[in-house]
PDB file of C-alpha atoms and ligand atoms in Angstrom:
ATOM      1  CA  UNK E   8     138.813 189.311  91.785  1.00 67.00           C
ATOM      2  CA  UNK E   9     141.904 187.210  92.785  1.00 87.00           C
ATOM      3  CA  UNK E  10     140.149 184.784  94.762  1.00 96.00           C
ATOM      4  CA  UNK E  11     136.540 182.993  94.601  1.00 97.00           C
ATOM      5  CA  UNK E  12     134.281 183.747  97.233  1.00 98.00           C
ATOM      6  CA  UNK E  13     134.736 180.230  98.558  1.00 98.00           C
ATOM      7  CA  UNK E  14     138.234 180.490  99.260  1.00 98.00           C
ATOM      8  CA  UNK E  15     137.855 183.768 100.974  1.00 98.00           C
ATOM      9  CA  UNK E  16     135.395 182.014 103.425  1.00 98.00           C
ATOM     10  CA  UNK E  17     136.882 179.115 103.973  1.00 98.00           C
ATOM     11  CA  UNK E  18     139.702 181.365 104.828  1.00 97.00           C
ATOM     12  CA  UNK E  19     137.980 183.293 107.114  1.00 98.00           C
ATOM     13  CA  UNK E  20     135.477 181.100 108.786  1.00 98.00           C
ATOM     14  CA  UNK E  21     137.693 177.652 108.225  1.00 98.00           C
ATOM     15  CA  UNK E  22     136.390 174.684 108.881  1.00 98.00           C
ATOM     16  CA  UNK E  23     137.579 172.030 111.232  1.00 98.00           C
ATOM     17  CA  UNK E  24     140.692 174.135 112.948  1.00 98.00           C
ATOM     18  CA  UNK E  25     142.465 172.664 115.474  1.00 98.00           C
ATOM     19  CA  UNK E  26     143.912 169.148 116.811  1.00 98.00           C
ATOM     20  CA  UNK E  27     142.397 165.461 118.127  1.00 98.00           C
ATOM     21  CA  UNK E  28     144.545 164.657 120.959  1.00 97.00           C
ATOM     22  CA  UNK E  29     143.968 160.914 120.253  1.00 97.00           C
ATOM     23  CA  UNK E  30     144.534 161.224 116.849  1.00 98.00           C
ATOM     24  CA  UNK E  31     144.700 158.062 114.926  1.00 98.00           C
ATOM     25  CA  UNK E  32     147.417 159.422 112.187  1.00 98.00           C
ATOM     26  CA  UNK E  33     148.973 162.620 112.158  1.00 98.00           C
ATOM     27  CA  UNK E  34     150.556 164.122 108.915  1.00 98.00           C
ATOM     28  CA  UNK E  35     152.889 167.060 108.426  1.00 97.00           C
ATOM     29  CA  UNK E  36     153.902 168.719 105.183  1.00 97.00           C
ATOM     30  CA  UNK E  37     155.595 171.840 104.642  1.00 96.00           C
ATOM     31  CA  UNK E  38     156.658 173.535 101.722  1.00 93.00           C
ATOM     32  CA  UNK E  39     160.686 174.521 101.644  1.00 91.00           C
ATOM     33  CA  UNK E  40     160.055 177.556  99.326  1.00 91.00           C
ATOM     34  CA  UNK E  41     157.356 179.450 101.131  1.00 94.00           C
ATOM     35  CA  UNK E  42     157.675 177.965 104.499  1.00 95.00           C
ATOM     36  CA  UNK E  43     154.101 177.449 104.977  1.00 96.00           C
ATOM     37  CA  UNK E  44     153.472 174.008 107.289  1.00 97.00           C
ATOM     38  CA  UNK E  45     149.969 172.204 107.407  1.00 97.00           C
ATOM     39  CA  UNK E  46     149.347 169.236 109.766  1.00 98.00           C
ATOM     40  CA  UNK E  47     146.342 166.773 109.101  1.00 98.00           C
ATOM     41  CA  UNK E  48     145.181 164.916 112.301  1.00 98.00           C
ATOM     42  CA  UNK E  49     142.672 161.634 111.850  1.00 98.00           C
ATOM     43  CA  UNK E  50     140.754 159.735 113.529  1.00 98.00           C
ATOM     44  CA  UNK E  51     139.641 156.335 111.660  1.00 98.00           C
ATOM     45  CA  UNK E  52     136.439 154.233 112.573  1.00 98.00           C
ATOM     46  CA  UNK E  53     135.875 151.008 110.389  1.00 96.00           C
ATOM     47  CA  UNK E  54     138.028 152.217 107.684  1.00 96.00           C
ATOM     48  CA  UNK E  55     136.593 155.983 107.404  1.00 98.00           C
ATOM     49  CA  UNK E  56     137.965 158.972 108.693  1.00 98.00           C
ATOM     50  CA  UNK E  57     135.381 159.764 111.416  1.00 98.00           C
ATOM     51  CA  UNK E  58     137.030 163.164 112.415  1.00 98.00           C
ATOM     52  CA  UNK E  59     139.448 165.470 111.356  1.00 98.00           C
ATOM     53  CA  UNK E  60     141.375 168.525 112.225  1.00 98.00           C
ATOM     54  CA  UNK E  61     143.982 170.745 110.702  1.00 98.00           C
ATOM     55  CA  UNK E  62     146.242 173.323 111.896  1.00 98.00           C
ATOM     56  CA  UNK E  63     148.241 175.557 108.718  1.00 96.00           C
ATOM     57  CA  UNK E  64     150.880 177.826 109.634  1.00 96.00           C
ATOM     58  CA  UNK E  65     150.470 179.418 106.439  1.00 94.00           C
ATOM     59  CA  UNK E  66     148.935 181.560 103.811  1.00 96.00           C
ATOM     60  CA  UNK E  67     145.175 181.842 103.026  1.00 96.00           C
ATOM     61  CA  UNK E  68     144.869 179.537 100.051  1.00 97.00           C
ATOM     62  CA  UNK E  69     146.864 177.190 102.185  1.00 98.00           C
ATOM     63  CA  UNK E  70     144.000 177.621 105.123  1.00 98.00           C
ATOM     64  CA  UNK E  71     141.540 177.734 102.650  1.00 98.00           C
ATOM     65  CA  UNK E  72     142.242 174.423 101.025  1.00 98.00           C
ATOM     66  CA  UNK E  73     143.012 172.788 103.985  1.00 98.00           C
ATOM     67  CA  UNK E  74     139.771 173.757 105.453  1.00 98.00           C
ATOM     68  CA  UNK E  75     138.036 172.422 102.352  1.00 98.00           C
ATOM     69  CA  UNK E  76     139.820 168.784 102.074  1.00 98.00           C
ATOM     70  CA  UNK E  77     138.874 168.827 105.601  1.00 98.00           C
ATOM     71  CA  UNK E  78     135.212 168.896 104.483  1.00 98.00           C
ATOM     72  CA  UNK E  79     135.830 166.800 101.604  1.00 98.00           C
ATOM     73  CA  UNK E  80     137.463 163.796 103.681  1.00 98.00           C
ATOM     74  CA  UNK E  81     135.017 164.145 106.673  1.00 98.00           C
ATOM     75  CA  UNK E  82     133.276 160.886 107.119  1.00 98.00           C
ATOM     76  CA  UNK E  83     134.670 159.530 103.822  1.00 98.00           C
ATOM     77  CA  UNK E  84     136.108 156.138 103.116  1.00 98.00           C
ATOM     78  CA  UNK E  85     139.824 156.489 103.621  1.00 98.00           C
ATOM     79  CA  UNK E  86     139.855 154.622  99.711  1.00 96.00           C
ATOM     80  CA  UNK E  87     137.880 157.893  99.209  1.00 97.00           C
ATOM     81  CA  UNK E  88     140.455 160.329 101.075  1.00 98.00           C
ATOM     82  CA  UNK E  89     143.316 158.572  99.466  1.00 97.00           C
ATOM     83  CA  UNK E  90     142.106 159.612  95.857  1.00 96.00           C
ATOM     84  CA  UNK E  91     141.578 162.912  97.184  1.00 97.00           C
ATOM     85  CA  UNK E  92     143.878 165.522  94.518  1.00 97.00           C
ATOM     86  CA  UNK E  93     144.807 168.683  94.973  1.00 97.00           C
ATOM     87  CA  UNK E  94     142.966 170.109  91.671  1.00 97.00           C
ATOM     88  CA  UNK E  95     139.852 168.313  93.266  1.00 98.00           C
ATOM     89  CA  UNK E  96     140.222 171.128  96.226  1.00 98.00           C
ATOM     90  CA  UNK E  97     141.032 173.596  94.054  1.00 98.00           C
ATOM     91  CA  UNK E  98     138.157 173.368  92.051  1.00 98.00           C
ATOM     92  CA  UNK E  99     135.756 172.830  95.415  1.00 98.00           C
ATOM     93  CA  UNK E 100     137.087 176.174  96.164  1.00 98.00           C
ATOM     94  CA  UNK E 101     136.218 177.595  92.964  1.00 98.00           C
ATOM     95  CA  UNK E 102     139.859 177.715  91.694  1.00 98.00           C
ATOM     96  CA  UNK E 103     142.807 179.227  92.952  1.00 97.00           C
ATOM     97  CA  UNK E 104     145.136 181.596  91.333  1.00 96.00           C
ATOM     98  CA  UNK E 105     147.721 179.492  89.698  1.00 95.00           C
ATOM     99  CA  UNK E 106     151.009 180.346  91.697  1.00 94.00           C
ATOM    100  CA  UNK E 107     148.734 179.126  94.485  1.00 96.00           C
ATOM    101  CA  UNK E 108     147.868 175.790  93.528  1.00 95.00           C
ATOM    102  CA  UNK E 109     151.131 174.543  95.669  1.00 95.00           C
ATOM    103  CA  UNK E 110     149.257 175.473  98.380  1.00 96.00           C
ATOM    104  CA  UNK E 111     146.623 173.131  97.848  1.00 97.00           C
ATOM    105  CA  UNK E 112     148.961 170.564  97.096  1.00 96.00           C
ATOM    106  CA  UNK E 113     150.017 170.591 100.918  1.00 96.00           C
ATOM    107  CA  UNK E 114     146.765 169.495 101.970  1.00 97.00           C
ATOM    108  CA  UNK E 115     146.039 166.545  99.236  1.00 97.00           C
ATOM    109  CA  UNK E 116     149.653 165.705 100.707  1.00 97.00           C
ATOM    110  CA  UNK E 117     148.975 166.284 104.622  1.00 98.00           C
ATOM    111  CA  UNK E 118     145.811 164.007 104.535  1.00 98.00           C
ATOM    112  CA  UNK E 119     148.068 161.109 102.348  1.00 97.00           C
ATOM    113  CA  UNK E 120     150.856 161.658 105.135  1.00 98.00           C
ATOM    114  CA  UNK E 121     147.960 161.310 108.204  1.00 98.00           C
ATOM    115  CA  UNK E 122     146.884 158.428 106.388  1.00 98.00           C
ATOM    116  CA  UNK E 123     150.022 156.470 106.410  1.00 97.00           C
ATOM    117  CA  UNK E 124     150.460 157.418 109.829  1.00 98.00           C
ATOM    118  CA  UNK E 125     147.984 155.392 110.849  1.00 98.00           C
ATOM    119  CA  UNK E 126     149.258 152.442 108.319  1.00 97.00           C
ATOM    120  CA  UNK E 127     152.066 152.528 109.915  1.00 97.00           C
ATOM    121  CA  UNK E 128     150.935 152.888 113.802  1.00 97.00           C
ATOM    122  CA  UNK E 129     148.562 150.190 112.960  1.00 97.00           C
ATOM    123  CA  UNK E 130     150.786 147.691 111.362  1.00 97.00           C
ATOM    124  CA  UNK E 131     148.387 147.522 107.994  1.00 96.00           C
ATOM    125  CA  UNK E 132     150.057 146.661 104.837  1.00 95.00           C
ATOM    126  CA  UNK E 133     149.621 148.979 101.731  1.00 94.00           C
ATOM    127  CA  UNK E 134     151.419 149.814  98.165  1.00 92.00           C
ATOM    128  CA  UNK E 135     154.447 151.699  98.663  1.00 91.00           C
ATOM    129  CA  UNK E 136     153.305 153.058  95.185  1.00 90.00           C
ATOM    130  CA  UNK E 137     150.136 154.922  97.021  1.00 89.00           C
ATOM    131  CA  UNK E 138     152.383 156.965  98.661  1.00 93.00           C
ATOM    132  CA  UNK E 139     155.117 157.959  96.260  1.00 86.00           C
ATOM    133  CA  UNK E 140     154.551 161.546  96.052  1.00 82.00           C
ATOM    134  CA  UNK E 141     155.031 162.024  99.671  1.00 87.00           C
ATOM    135  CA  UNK E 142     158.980 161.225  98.716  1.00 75.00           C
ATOM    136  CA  UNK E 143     159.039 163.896  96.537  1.00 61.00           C
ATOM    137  CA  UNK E 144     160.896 166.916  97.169  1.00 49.00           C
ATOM    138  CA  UNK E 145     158.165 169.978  96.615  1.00 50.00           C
ATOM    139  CA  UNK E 146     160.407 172.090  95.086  1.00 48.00           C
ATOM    140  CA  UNK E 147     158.796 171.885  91.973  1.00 47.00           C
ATOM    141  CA  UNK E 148     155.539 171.869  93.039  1.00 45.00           C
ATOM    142  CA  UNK E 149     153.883 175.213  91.777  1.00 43.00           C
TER     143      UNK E 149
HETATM  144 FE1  FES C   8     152.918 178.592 100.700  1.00 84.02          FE
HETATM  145 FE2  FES C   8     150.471 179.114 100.081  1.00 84.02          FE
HETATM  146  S1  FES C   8     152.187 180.375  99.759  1.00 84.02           S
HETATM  147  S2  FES C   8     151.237 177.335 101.015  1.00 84.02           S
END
């Protein structure tokens, strides 16, 4: 079978859907070859994202993995979150076929854009260097 049983329910019954109005950072990343667009919304207590909520105009894998890094960041250290790859989701999920690992690489990128959303709304310092791969084009991400 193409995909695990994980991904397929994490793409049907996904986790976390939808958006916090008073969202703490918000983080958009699309993907310029298949379109697809996932948005990460945050909300931070003492340094930890207390909630979370996606929304992923997209394929399944791309719903699937967002729904599991939602999981995986859910009251997590936002240290923890930060260090949070895309193979790390992948493999949650039981693996993904490999021309769809790009899709998991929107969410390890929508949760590092959120993140610096709220660096930056919040005035907090932080290494440039953290978030290098957000200046990236993802054209050759596959
Ligand atoms: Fe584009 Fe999956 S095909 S995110």
């Amino acid at each position: 079978m193409l995909y695990s049983e994980k991904v397929m329910d994490h793409f049907k019954n996904p986790r976390n859907v939808g958006t916090i109005e008073d969202a703490d950072g918000i983080g958009e990343i699309g993907n310029v070859k298949c379109g697809d667009i996932m948005k990460i919304y945050i909300k931070v207590d003492n340094d930890t994202i207390s909630d979370v909520k996606f929304e992923t105009f997209g394929c399944g894998s791309a719903i699937a993995s967002s729904s599991m890094a939602t999981e995986l960041i859910k009251g997590k250290p936002i240290s923890d979150a930060l260090k949070l790859t895309n193979k790390a989701v992948a493999e949650a999920l039981d693996g993904l076929p490999a021309h769809k690992m790009h899709c998991s690489v929107l969410a390890e990128e929508a949760i590092q854009a959120a993140i610096k959303d709220y660096y930056d709304k919040n005035g907090i310092e932080y290494d440039e260097e953290v978030f290098a791969s957000l200046l990236h084009s993802h054209d050759e991400e596959e």
